Coordinates of C-alpha atoms in Angstrom, one line a residue:
Chain A
M250 CA 11.3 19.2 23.9
K251 CA 10.9 19.6 27.7
V252 CA 8.0 17.4 28.8
V253 CA 6.0 17.0 31.9
I254 CA 4.3 13.6 32.4
F255 CA 0.9 13.3 33.9
G256 CA 0.9 10.3 36.2
A257 CA 3.0 9.2 39.2
E258 CA 2.6 5.4 39.3
Q259 CA 4.6 2.6 37.6
F260 CA 3.1 3.4 34.2
A261 CA 4.4 6.9 34.5
S262 CA 7.8 5.6 35.4
L263 CA 7.8 3.5 32.3
A264 CA 6.9 6.5 30.2
W265 CA 9.7 8.5 31.9
Y266 CA 12.2 5.7 31.1
V267 CA 11.4 5.3 27.5
L268 CA 11.3 9.0 26.8
T269 CA 14.6 9.5 28.5
H270 CA 16.3 6.6 26.7
D271 CA 14.6 6.5 23.4
S272 CA 13.4 10.0 22.4
S273 CA 14.6 13.5 21.8
H274 CA 12.4 14.7 24.7
E275 CA 13.6 15.7 28.1
V276 CA 11.3 14.8 31.0
V277 CA 11.5 17.6 33.5
G278 CA 8.7 16.7 36.0
F279 CA 5.6 14.8 36.8
T280 CA 2.1 16.1 37.6
V281 CA -1.0 14.6 39.2
D282 CA -4.2 15.9 40.7
A283 CA -3.4 17.6 44.0
A284 CA -5.5 15.0 45.8
W285 CA -3.1 12.3 44.6
C286 CA 0.0 14.3 45.0
H287 CA 1.6 12.3 47.8
T288 CA 5.2 12.9 47.0
S289 CA 7.3 15.8 45.9
T290 CA 9.8 14.0 43.7
K291 CA 9.9 11.0 41.5
H292 CA 13.0 9.8 39.7
D293 CA 14.7 12.9 41.2
L294 CA 12.2 15.2 39.3
P295 CA 9.5 17.4 40.9
V296 CA 5.9 16.2 41.2
V297 CA 3.5 19.1 41.0
P298 CA -0.3 19.5 41.3
F299 CA -2.0 19.5 37.9
E300 CA -4.4 22.2 39.0
R301 CA -1.5 24.7 39.2
L302 CA 0.8 23.2 36.5
E303 CA 1.1 26.6 34.7
Q304 CA 2.9 28.0 37.7
Y305 CA 5.6 25.5 37.5
F306 CA 5.7 24.5 33.8
P307 CA 3.9 27.1 31.6
P308 CA 2.5 25.8 28.3
K309 CA 4.7 28.1 26.2
E310 CA 7.8 26.4 27.4
Y311 CA 6.7 22.9 28.3
A312 CA 4.8 20.1 26.6
L313 CA 2.6 17.5 28.3
L314 CA 2.3 13.7 28.0
I315 CA -0.7 12.1 29.6
S316 CA 0.5 8.6 30.5
L317 CA -2.5 7.0 32.1
G318 CA -3.8 3.5 31.6
W319 CA -7.4 2.3 30.7
T320 CA -9.0 3.4 34.0
R321 CA -12.8 4.1 33.5
C322 CA -12.5 2.6 30.0
N323 CA -9.9 5.2 29.0
G324 CA -12.2 8.0 30.1
L325 CA -9.7 9.4 32.7
R326 CA -7.0 9.6 30.1
A327 CA -9.4 11.3 27.6
A328 CA -10.5 13.8 30.2
K329 CA -7.0 14.8 31.2
Y330 CA -6.0 15.0 27.5
A331 CA -8.9 17.3 26.8
E332 CA -8.0 19.5 29.8
G333 CA -4.3 19.7 28.8
K334 CA -5.3 20.8 25.3
M335 CA -7.8 23.4 26.7
R336 CA -5.0 24.8 28.9
D337 CA -2.9 25.3 25.8
Y338 CA -0.4 22.5 26.3
S339 CA 1.1 20.8 23.3
L340 CA 0.9 17.0 23.7
V341 CA 3.8 14.9 22.6
T342 CA 3.7 11.6 20.7
Y343 CA 6.2 8.7 21.3
V344 CA 7.0 6.1 18.8
S345 CA 9.6 3.6 20.0
S346 CA 12.7 3.2 17.8
R347 CA 12.1 -0.5 18.2
A348 CA 8.4 -0.3 17.1
V349 CA 8.0 -1.6 13.5
V350 CA 6.4 1.2 11.6
W351 CA 6.6 2.6 8.0
P352 CA 7.2 6.0 6.5
D353 CA 3.5 6.6 6.0
L354 CA 2.7 6.2 9.7
Q355 CA -0.4 8.1 10.6
V356 CA -0.7 8.8 14.4
G357 CA -2.3 11.5 16.4
E358 CA -1.0 13.5 19.4
N359 CA -0.4 12.1 22.9
S360 CA -0.2 8.6 21.5
M361 CA 2.5 6.1 22.5
I362 CA 3.6 3.2 20.4
Y363 CA 5.8 0.9 22.5
E364 CA 8.7 -1.4 21.6
G365 CA 7.9 -4.4 19.4
A366 CA 4.5 -3.0 18.3
I367 CA 3.8 -3.3 14.6
V368 CA 1.8 -0.8 12.6
E369 CA 1.4 -1.7 9.0
P370 CA 1.1 0.6 5.9
F371 CA -2.3 2.3 5.3
A372 CA -3.2 1.9 9.0
R373 CA -4.3 4.9 11.0
I374 CA -3.8 5.5 14.8
G375 CA -5.8 8.2 16.5
S376 CA -4.8 10.6 19.2
N377 CA -4.3 9.8 22.9
C378 CA -3.8 6.1 22.1
I379 CA -1.5 3.6 23.9
L380 CA -0.2 0.7 21.9
R381 CA 1.7 -1.5 24.3
N382 CA 4.7 -3.7 23.7
G383 CA 4.3 -6.3 20.9
C384 CA 0.8 -5.3 19.8
N385 CA -0.1 -5.4 16.2
V386 CA -2.2 -3.3 13.8
A387 CA -2.4 -4.6 10.3
H388 CA -2.9 -2.8 7.0
H389 CA -5.9 -0.5 6.4
A390 CA -7.0 -0.9 10.0
V391 CA -8.3 2.2 11.8
I392 CA -7.8 2.8 15.5
G393 CA -9.9 5.7 17.0
D394 CA -8.9 8.2 19.6
H395 CA -8.3 7.2 23.3
V396 CA -7.8 3.5 22.6
F397 CA -5.6 1.3 24.8
M398 CA -4.1 -1.8 23.2
A399 CA -2.5 -4.1 25.7
A400 CA 0.5 -6.2 24.9
Q401 CA 0.2 -8.6 21.9
A402 CA -3.3 -7.5 21.1
V403 CA -3.8 -7.8 17.3
V404 CA -6.1 -5.9 15.0
A405 CA -6.2 -7.6 11.6
G406 CA -6.4 -6.0 8.1
G407 CA -9.1 -3.4 7.5
A408 CA -10.6 -3.7 11.0
T409 CA -11.9 -0.6 12.8
V410 CA -11.6 0.1 16.5
G411 CA -13.8 2.9 17.8
E412 CA -12.8 5.5 20.3
R413 CA -12.2 4.7 24.0
C414 CA -11.9 1.0 23.3
F415 CA -9.8 -1.3 25.4
L416 CA -8.2 -4.3 23.8
G417 CA -6.8 -6.7 26.4
L418 CA -3.7 -8.8 26.5
N419 CA -3.3 -11.2 23.5
S420 CA -6.8 -10.3 22.3
T421 CA -7.6 -10.6 18.6
I422 CA -9.8 -8.5 16.3
R423 CA -10.6 -10.2 13.0
D424 CA -10.1 -8.6 9.6
G425 CA -12.8 -6.2 8.5
V426 CA -14.6 -6.3 11.9
T427 CA -15.8 -3.0 13.5
V428 CA -15.5 -2.7 17.2
A429 CA -17.9 0.0 18.3
P430 CA -16.8 2.9 20.6
G431 CA -16.3 2.3 24.3
C432 CA -15.9 -1.5 24.1
F433 CA -13.9 -3.5 26.5
V434 CA -12.4 -6.5 24.9
A435 CA -11.1 -8.9 27.6
A436 CA -7.6 -10.5 27.6
G437 CA -7.4 -13.4 25.2
A438 CA -10.8 -12.6 23.6
L439 CA -11.4 -13.2 19.9
V440 CA -13.8 -10.7 18.2
T441 CA -15.1 -12.2 15.0
T442 CA -18.1 -10.0 14.3
D443 CA -19.1 -6.3 14.7
T444 CA -19.8 -5.3 18.3
E445 CA -22.3 -2.9 20.0
P446 CA -21.1 0.2 21.7
D447 CA -19.9 0.1 25.3
G448 CA -20.0 -3.6 25.5
L449 CA -17.8 -6.0 27.4
Y450 CA -16.6 -8.9 25.1
V451 CA -15.1 -12.0 26.6
G452 CA -14.1 -15.4 25.3
V453 CA -13.1 -17.3 22.1
P454 CA -15.2 -16.4 20.1
A455 CA -16.1 -13.3 22.1
R456 CA -19.6 -12.9 23.5
R457 CA -21.1 -9.8 25.0
R458 CA -21.5 -9.5 28.8
P459 CA -22.8 -6.6 30.9
L460 CA -20.2 -4.0 31.5
P461 CA -19.5 -3.7 35.3
Q462 CA -20.4 -0.3 36.8
D463 CA -17.0 0.3 38.2
L464 CA -15.0 -0.2 35.0
Chain B
M89 CA 14.0 -6.6 -10.6
K90 CA 10.9 -5.2 -12.3
V91 CA 7.8 -7.0 -10.8
V92 CA 4.2 -7.2 -11.7
I93 CA 1.8 -8.0 -8.7
F94 CA -1.1 -10.3 -9.2
G95 CA -4.0 -8.8 -7.3
A96 CA -5.8 -5.5 -7.1
E97 CA -7.3 -5.3 -3.7
Q98 CA -6.0 -4.0 -0.4
F99 CA -3.7 -7.0 0.0
A100 CA -2.0 -6.1 -3.3
S101 CA -1.6 -2.5 -2.2
L102 CA 0.2 -3.8 0.9
A103 CA 2.5 -5.9 -1.3
W104 CA 3.1 -2.9 -3.5
Y105 CA 4.0 -0.7 -0.5
V106 CA 6.4 -3.1 1.1
L107 CA 8.2 -4.0 -2.1
T108 CA 8.5 -0.3 -3.0
H109 CA 9.8 0.7 0.5
D110 CA 11.7 -2.3 1.6
S111 CA 13.1 -4.3 -1.3
S112 CA 15.4 -4.0 -4.3
H113 CA 12.4 -4.7 -6.6
E114 CA 10.5 -2.1 -8.7
V115 CA 6.8 -2.7 -9.0
V116 CA 5.8 -1.7 -12.5
G117 CA 2.1 -2.9 -12.6
F118 CA -0.7 -5.0 -11.4
T119 CA -2.5 -7.9 -13.1
V120 CA -5.8 -9.7 -12.4
D121 CA -8.1 -11.9 -14.4
A122 CA -9.9 -9.9 -17.1
A123 CA -13.2 -10.6 -15.4
W124 CA -12.0 -8.7 -12.3
C125 CA -10.1 -6.0 -14.2
H126 CA -12.4 -3.1 -13.3
T127 CA -9.8 -0.3 -13.2
S128 CA -6.9 0.6 -15.5
T129 CA -4.6 2.0 -12.9
K130 CA -3.7 1.4 -9.2
H131 CA -1.1 3.5 -7.4
D132 CA -0.5 5.2 -10.7
L133 CA 0.6 1.9 -12.3
P134 CA -1.2 0.0 -15.1
V135 CA -3.6 -2.9 -14.2
V136 CA -3.6 -5.4 -17.1
P137 CA -5.5 -8.7 -17.7
F138 CA -3.6 -11.7 -16.6
E139 CA -4.7 -13.7 -19.7
R140 CA -2.6 -11.3 -21.8
L141 CA 0.1 -10.5 -19.4
E142 CA 2.9 -11.4 -21.9
Q143 CA 1.7 -8.6 -24.2
Y144 CA 2.4 -6.0 -21.6
F145 CA 5.1 -7.5 -19.4
P146 CA 6.9 -10.4 -21.1
P147 CA 8.5 -13.0 -18.8
K148 CA 12.0 -12.4 -20.1
E149 CA 11.9 -8.9 -18.7
Y150 CA 9.5 -9.0 -15.9
A151 CA 9.0 -11.1 -12.8
L152 CA 5.7 -11.9 -11.0
L153 CA 4.5 -11.8 -7.4
I154 CA 1.2 -13.5 -6.7
S155 CA -0.1 -11.6 -3.7
L156 CA -3.4 -13.3 -2.9
G157 CA -4.8 -14.3 0.5
W158 CA -6.2 -17.6 1.7
T159 CA -9.3 -17.7 -0.6
R160 CA -10.4 -21.3 -1.3
C161 CA -7.9 -22.6 1.3
N162 CA -5.0 -21.0 -0.6
G163 CA -6.1 -22.9 -3.7
L164 CA -6.5 -19.7 -5.8
R165 CA -3.0 -18.5 -4.9
A166 CA -1.6 -22.0 -5.7
A167 CA -3.4 -22.0 -9.1
K168 CA -2.1 -18.6 -10.1
Y169 CA 1.3 -19.5 -8.9
A170 CA 1.3 -22.6 -11.1
E171 CA 0.1 -20.8 -14.1
G172 CA 2.7 -18.0 -13.7
K173 CA 5.4 -20.6 -13.6
M174 CA 4.0 -22.5 -16.6
R175 CA 4.1 -19.3 -18.5
D176 CA 7.8 -18.9 -17.7
Y177 CA 7.6 -16.1 -15.2
S178 CA 10.1 -16.0 -12.4
L179 CA 8.4 -15.5 -9.1
V180 CA 10.0 -13.2 -6.5
T181 CA 10.3 -13.7 -2.8
Y182 CA 10.1 -11.0 -0.2
V183 CA 11.6 -11.1 3.2
S184 CA 11.0 -7.9 5.2
S185 CA 14.2 -6.2 6.5
R186 CA 12.3 -6.1 9.9
A187 CA 11.5 -9.8 9.9
V188 CA 13.8 -11.7 12.3
V189 CA 15.6 -14.4 10.3
W190 CA 19.0 -16.0 10.3
P191 CA 21.7 -16.6 7.7
D192 CA 20.5 -20.1 7.1
L193 CA 17.0 -19.0 6.1
Q194 CA 15.4 -21.6 3.8
V195 CA 12.5 -20.2 1.9
G196 CA 11.0 -21.0 -1.6
E197 CA 9.9 -18.7 -4.4
N198 CA 6.8 -16.4 -4.3
S199 CA 6.8 -16.4 -0.5
M200 CA 6.4 -13.3 1.6
I201 CA 7.7 -12.9 5.1
Y202 CA 6.3 -9.7 6.6
E203 CA 7.7 -7.4 9.3
G204 CA 8.1 -8.7 12.8
A205 CA 7.7 -12.3 11.7
I206 CA 10.3 -14.6 13.3
V207 CA 11.8 -17.7 11.5
E208 CA 14.3 -19.5 13.7
P209 CA 17.4 -21.5 12.6
F210 CA 16.8 -24.9 11.0
A211 CA 13.2 -24.0 10.0
R212 CA 12.1 -24.4 6.4
I213 CA 9.5 -22.3 4.6
G214 CA 8.1 -23.6 1.3
S215 CA 7.1 -21.8 -1.9
N216 CA 4.1 -19.5 -2.3
C217 CA 3.7 -19.0 1.4
I218 CA 2.6 -15.9 3.2
L219 CA 3.9 -15.3 6.7
R220 CA 2.1 -12.2 8.0
N221 CA 3.3 -9.6 10.5
G222 CA 4.5 -10.9 13.8
C223 CA 3.9 -14.6 13.1
N224 CA 6.5 -17.1 14.5
V225 CA 8.1 -20.3 13.1
A226 CA 10.4 -22.0 15.7
H227 CA 13.5 -24.1 15.1
H228 CA 13.3 -27.3 13.0
A229 CA 9.7 -26.5 12.0
V230 CA 8.7 -27.2 8.4
I231 CA 6.1 -25.1 6.6
G232 CA 4.9 -26.6 3.3
D233 CA 4.1 -24.9 0.1
H234 CA 1.1 -22.5 -0.3
V235 CA 0.6 -21.9 3.4
F236 CA -0.9 -18.7 4.8
M237 CA 0.1 -17.8 8.4
A238 CA -2.0 -14.9 9.8
A239 CA -0.6 -12.3 12.2
Q240 CA 0.9 -13.7 15.4
A241 CA 0.2 -17.4 14.4
V242 CA 2.9 -19.4 16.1
V243 CA 4.4 -22.8 15.0
A244 CA 6.5 -24.3 17.7
G245 CA 9.8 -26.3 17.5
G246 CA 9.8 -29.3 15.2
A247 CA 6.2 -29.0 14.1
T248 CA 5.2 -29.6 10.5
V249 CA 2.5 -27.7 8.6
G250 CA 1.4 -29.4 5.4
E251 CA 0.8 -27.6 2.1
R252 CA -2.2 -25.3 1.5
C253 CA -2.8 -24.9 5.3
F254 CA -4.3 -21.7 6.8
L255 CA -3.2 -20.7 10.3
G256 CA -5.5 -18.1 11.7
L257 CA -4.7 -15.0 13.7
N258 CA -3.0 -15.8 17.0
S259 CA -3.3 -19.5 16.4
T260 CA -0.9 -21.9 18.0
I261 CA 0.7 -25.2 16.7
R262 CA 2.4 -27.1 19.5
D263 CA 5.9 -28.4 19.2
G264 CA 6.3 -31.6 17.2
V265 CA 2.7 -31.7 16.0
T266 CA 1.9 -32.4 12.3
V267 CA -0.8 -30.4 10.7
A268 CA -1.9 -32.4 7.6
P269 CA -2.3 -30.7 4.2
G270 CA -5.2 -28.4 3.5
C271 CA -6.2 -27.8 7.1
F272 CA -7.9 -24.5 8.2
V273 CA -6.9 -23.6 11.7
A274 CA -9.2 -20.9 13.0
A275 CA -8.1 -17.7 14.7
G276 CA -7.1 -18.3 18.3
A277 CA -7.1 -22.1 17.9
L278 CA -4.6 -24.2 19.8
V279 CA -3.5 -27.4 17.9
T280 CA -2.0 -29.9 20.4
T281 CA -2.2 -33.2 18.4
D282 CA -1.7 -34.2 14.8
T283 CA -4.6 -33.4 12.5
E284 CA -6.4 -35.1 9.6
P285 CA -6.1 -33.6 6.1
D286 CA -8.5 -30.8 4.9
G287 CA -10.0 -30.3 8.4
L288 CA -11.3 -27.2 10.0
Y289 CA -9.8 -26.9 13.6
V290 CA -11.4 -24.6 16.1
G291 CA -11.0 -23.8 19.8
V292 CA -8.6 -24.3 22.7
P293 CA -7.7 -27.1 22.4
A294 CA -8.7 -27.3 18.8
R295 CA -11.4 -29.8 17.7
R296 CA -12.3 -30.8 14.2
R297 CA -15.4 -29.5 12.6
P298 CA -16.8 -29.9 9.1
L299 CA -15.1 -27.7 6.5
P300 CA -17.7 -25.4 4.9
Q301 CA -18.2 -26.0 1.2
D302 CA -17.5 -22.3 0.4
L303 CA -14.1 -22.0 2.1
Chain C
M142 CA 34.6 -17.1 25.9
K143 CA 34.9 -20.8 25.0
V144 CA 31.6 -22.5 25.9
V145 CA 30.5 -26.1 26.3
I146 CA 26.7 -26.7 25.8
F147 CA 24.9 -29.2 28.0
G148 CA 22.4 -31.0 25.7
A149 CA 22.6 -32.9 22.5
E150 CA 19.2 -32.7 21.0
Q151 CA 17.5 -30.1 18.7
F152 CA 17.3 -27.5 21.5
A153 CA 21.1 -27.7 22.0
S154 CA 21.6 -27.3 18.2
L155 CA 19.5 -24.1 18.4
A156 CA 21.7 -22.8 21.2
W157 CA 24.8 -23.7 19.3
Y158 CA 23.5 -21.8 16.2
V159 CA 22.6 -18.6 18.0
L160 CA 25.7 -18.5 20.1
T161 CA 27.8 -19.1 17.0
H162 CA 26.0 -16.5 14.8
D163 CA 25.0 -13.9 17.4
S164 CA 27.3 -13.8 20.4
S165 CA 31.0 -13.3 21.3
H166 CA 31.2 -16.8 22.6
E167 CA 32.8 -19.7 20.8
V168 CA 31.1 -23.1 21.2
V169 CA 33.8 -25.8 21.6
G170 CA 31.7 -28.9 22.4
F171 CA 28.6 -30.5 23.8
T172 CA 28.2 -32.5 27.0
V173 CA 25.4 -34.9 28.2
D174 CA 25.2 -37.5 30.9
A175 CA 27.2 -40.6 29.9
A176 CA 24.0 -42.7 29.7
W177 CA 22.7 -40.4 27.0
C178 CA 26.1 -40.0 25.2
H179 CA 25.2 -41.9 22.0
T180 CA 27.4 -39.9 19.6
S181 CA 30.9 -38.6 19.7
T182 CA 30.4 -35.5 17.6
K183 CA 27.6 -32.9 16.9
H184 CA 28.0 -30.0 14.4
D185 CA 31.6 -31.3 14.1
L186 CA 32.3 -30.7 17.7
P187 CA 33.0 -33.3 20.4
V188 CA 30.3 -34.6 22.7
V189 CA 31.7 -35.7 26.0
P190 CA 30.2 -37.2 29.2
F191 CA 29.2 -34.6 31.8
E192 CA 30.5 -36.8 34.6
R193 CA 34.0 -36.3 33.3
L194 CA 33.7 -32.8 31.8
E195 CA 36.7 -31.5 33.7
Q196 CA 39.0 -33.9 31.9
Y197 CA 38.1 -32.4 28.5
F198 CA 37.1 -28.9 29.3
P199 CA 38.3 -27.7 32.8
P200 CA 36.3 -24.9 34.4
K201 CA 39.3 -22.6 34.6
E202 CA 39.3 -22.3 30.8
Y203 CA 35.8 -23.2 29.7
A204 CA 32.3 -21.9 30.6
L205 CA 29.1 -23.9 30.5
L206 CA 25.6 -23.2 29.1
I207 CA 22.8 -25.6 30.2
S208 CA 20.4 -25.6 27.3
L209 CA 17.7 -27.9 28.4
G210 CA 13.9 -27.4 28.0
W211 CA 11.2 -27.7 30.7
T212 CA 11.5 -31.4 31.4
R213 CA 10.3 -32.2 34.9
C214 CA 9.0 -28.7 35.3
N215 CA 12.4 -27.2 34.7
G216 CA 13.8 -29.4 37.4
L217 CA 16.3 -31.1 35.2
R218 CA 17.8 -27.8 34.0
A219 CA 17.9 -26.6 37.6
A220 CA 19.8 -29.7 38.7
K221 CA 22.4 -29.5 36.0
Y222 CA 22.7 -25.8 36.6
A223 CA 23.4 -26.4 40.3
E224 CA 25.9 -29.1 39.5
G225 CA 27.7 -27.0 37.0
K226 CA 28.1 -24.2 39.5
M227 CA 29.2 -26.6 42.2
R228 CA 31.9 -27.9 39.9
D229 CA 33.1 -24.3 39.5
Y230 CA 32.0 -23.7 36.0
S231 CA 31.0 -20.2 35.1
L232 CA 27.6 -20.1 33.3
V233 CA 27.1 -17.8 30.3
T234 CA 24.0 -15.7 29.5
Y235 CA 22.7 -15.1 26.0
V236 CA 20.7 -12.1 25.0
S237 CA 19.8 -12.1 21.3
S238 CA 20.9 -9.0 19.4
R239 CA 17.3 -9.0 18.1
A240 CA 15.6 -9.3 21.5
V241 CA 14.1 -5.9 22.5
V242 CA 15.7 -5.0 25.8
W243 CA 16.8 -1.8 27.6
P244 CA 20.0 -0.6 29.1
D245 CA 18.7 -1.4 32.6
L246 CA 18.2 -5.1 31.7
Q247 CA 18.5 -7.3 34.8
V248 CA 19.1 -10.9 34.0
G249 CA 20.8 -13.7 35.9
E250 CA 23.4 -16.3 34.7
N251 CA 22.7 -19.2 32.4
S252 CA 19.6 -17.4 31.0
M253 CA 18.8 -17.2 27.4
I254 CA 16.6 -14.5 25.8
Y255 CA 15.8 -15.4 22.2
E256 CA 15.1 -13.2 19.2
G257 CA 12.0 -11.1 19.2
A258 CA 11.5 -11.4 22.9
I259 CA 10.7 -8.2 24.7
V260 CA 11.8 -7.3 28.2
E261 CA 10.6 -3.9 29.4
P262 CA 12.3 -1.4 31.8
F263 CA 12.1 -2.2 35.5
A264 CA 11.5 -6.0 34.8
R265 CA 13.8 -8.6 36.3
I266 CA 14.7 -12.0 34.9
G267 CA 16.2 -14.6 37.2
S268 CA 19.0 -17.1 36.6
N269 CA 18.7 -20.2 34.4
C270 CA 15.7 -18.9 32.6
I271 CA 14.7 -19.5 29.0
L272 CA 12.7 -16.8 27.2
R273 CA 11.8 -18.1 23.8
N274 CA 11.2 -16.2 20.6
G275 CA 8.7 -13.5 20.7
C276 CA 7.8 -13.8 24.3
N277 CA 7.1 -10.7 26.3
V278 CA 7.8 -9.5 29.8
A279 CA 6.3 -6.1 30.7
H280 CA 7.5 -3.3 33.0
H281 CA 8.1 -4.1 36.7
A282 CA 7.4 -7.8 36.2
V283 CA 9.6 -10.3 38.1
I284 CA 10.6 -13.7 36.6
G285 CA 12.1 -16.1 39.1
D286 CA 14.9 -18.6 38.6
H287 CA 14.6 -21.6 36.3
V288 CA 11.6 -20.3 34.5
F289 CA 10.8 -21.4 30.9
M290 CA 8.7 -19.0 28.8
A291 CA 7.5 -20.5 25.5
A292 CA 7.1 -18.5 22.3
Q293 CA 4.7 -15.6 22.6
A294 CA 4.0 -16.1 26.2
V295 CA 3.3 -12.7 27.7
V296 CA 3.7 -11.5 31.3
A297 CA 2.0 -8.2 31.9
G298 CA 3.1 -5.2 34.0
G299 CA 4.0 -5.9 37.6
A300 CA 3.2 -9.6 37.5
T301 CA 5.4 -12.1 39.4
V302 CA 6.3 -15.5 38.1
G303 CA 7.8 -17.9 40.7
E304 CA 10.8 -20.1 40.2
R305 CA 10.6 -23.2 38.1
C306 CA 7.4 -22.1 36.4
F307 CA 6.6 -23.1 32.8
L308 CA 4.6 -20.6 30.7
G309 CA 3.2 -22.3 27.5
L310 CA 3.0 -21.1 24.0
N311 CA 0.9 -17.9 23.7
S312 CA -0.1 -18.0 27.3
T313 CA -0.9 -14.8 29.2
I314 CA -0.3 -13.7 32.8
R315 CA -2.4 -10.6 33.7
D316 CA -0.9 -7.5 35.2
G317 CA -0.2 -7.7 38.9
V318 CA -0.9 -11.4 39.2
T319 CA 1.4 -13.8 41.1
V320 CA 2.1 -17.2 39.6
A321 CA 3.4 -19.3 42.5
P322 CA 6.6 -21.4 42.2
G323 CA 6.5 -24.6 40.2
C324 CA 3.4 -23.9 38.2
F325 CA 2.8 -25.2 34.7
V326 CA 0.7 -22.8 32.6
A327 CA -0.6 -24.6 29.5
A328 CA -0.4 -23.3 26.0
G329 CA -3.0 -20.6 25.3
A330 CA -4.0 -20.3 29.0
L331 CA -4.9 -17.0 30.5
V332 CA -4.0 -16.6 34.2
T333 CA -6.2 -13.8 35.7
T334 CA -5.7 -14.4 39.5
D335 CA -2.9 -15.6 41.8
T336 CA -2.1 -19.3 41.6
E337 CA -1.2 -22.0 44.1
P338 CA 2.3 -23.6 44.0
D339 CA 3.0 -26.6 41.7
G340 CA -0.4 -26.3 39.9
L341 CA -1.3 -27.0 36.3
Y342 CA -3.3 -24.2 34.9
V343 CA -5.3 -24.6 31.7
G344 CA -7.9 -22.6 29.7
V345 CA -9.3 -19.1 29.2
P346 CA -9.5 -18.1 32.0
A347 CA -7.2 -20.7 33.5
R348 CA -8.4 -23.2 36.0
R349 CA -6.4 -25.5 38.2
R350 CA -6.1 -29.2 37.3
P351 CA -4.0 -32.0 38.9
L352 CA -0.4 -32.0 37.8
P353 CA 0.4 -35.3 36.0
Q354 CA 3.0 -37.4 37.9
D355 CA 5.2 -37.6 34.8
L356 CA 5.6 -33.9 34.2

């Protein structure tokens, strides 16, 4: 499928690279909001304003991949994902050939599962999620929509991670625990009990702290 | 080989799934103690009382896999393993095709090495061990019998882990350290020096705390 | 290529094993400083004094692999690497067939990337580095020369690790952070901001402590 990537920074370059080398998709361009459209090409492909994407890459012929990080607690990626769907684009999902997954893999659209990530049987991954390199989702765990799991984050058996959560580098969610929607789990944090929504959790074991306004 | 799995909860479902999709074994049923035998089928296979297992699945024709977690500091799994052997069952070992192991792999019976786990050359894994997804045993390390390593636990080069130990999610055992038998290393703990037997070790670096009676 | 390994302890045995089972190289002997040359054979191969290596294995016919750990903050490995080059030996690089790397992999000479390690696109690995099992280097990260990454150490996107750094077991370097040359990041440490040169960094988040004289 011919795919346009939303994003123009290093994270979009990474998405371009893995799709090009490890998927059946062909990346044909990049798109960002006109206000951020400071260059006309990237990796020898056109960069076009998202506001007028249909002019260049109409949704009947081209699919979209929103490759944004966890800015605004994943809210920016969620918004662009919603807008892409509303404008009738199909959203592609990428599962690395070097991710460790099983035949029963359940994953939504516009999700990316990077190399070395593990998703065990009976786990479920929502839509618009990013599972970075070497992260780990154990059996019967449920990952909601718009979640970002950083490298080596681990979610143990039967845990639940609500939508829009961010799980930092090397963070750990214990088995059976529920992380409420919108939580930000800091790098290295260990979550051992259920959390409250939209909380910032830091430390080993993790304690709640006020969520900064600018997150 | 035709195999009966001891266990009837989610962890047994996981074992059923991986054996079915990633081994030469055929799972033919489940068994639990009669007191816990609340259902007659699981995954369309019979669930039978362990006390009368020979009536349904005699040891000359069927092998056994004890797929229990770390309840009672691995003591429950050790007890059922001993009983299975005493009743003349052969116990099967599972090494995921997506575990990273070497031709010299040394591993005992009734051990399970899950996907993404790494066991380096010159390491030794005992019997009745469970090495969960993405855990890591480095060169010349020795893992005793009945050990449970949770996801992403890492045992460094030349370390020794005594029998019945539990190593929590993302826990770390430094190179050359000896973890005495029966220790419970909490999730995220970092063990930098030798431990005393049957201790609970928590924190970075890990300190000893009293082991709860109900563990 | 016929290779001589510098080192005679367990870490050299590991290098011998992986090169023998997972590379096109043939290990033909070991070498150490004469003062440490306490045995004449190892794995049925000759152990010869480094001072007179040319007599046994001349550089026109044999390559060298310096397989030393992080002794003296990688200074010993750096010194032997420099001496090997000065004496006209070519130095071999090992990338495990079970490491997760990409076609654009950039890695210098005498570096070893062990099984389960992940190196993402656009990352760069210097010369004389050791990336141990299951460690993780994300996109656009730069690893300088003579660096040792222990098992499951993770360097996030766009981070920079200066030369001669040691990253301990399960340690974490946040995205975009610069670790200055010669730093020793302890096991389990989480580095969230740029560091000063030659510092010891410990804890979550990591704080600077005096570097012991004997490191």
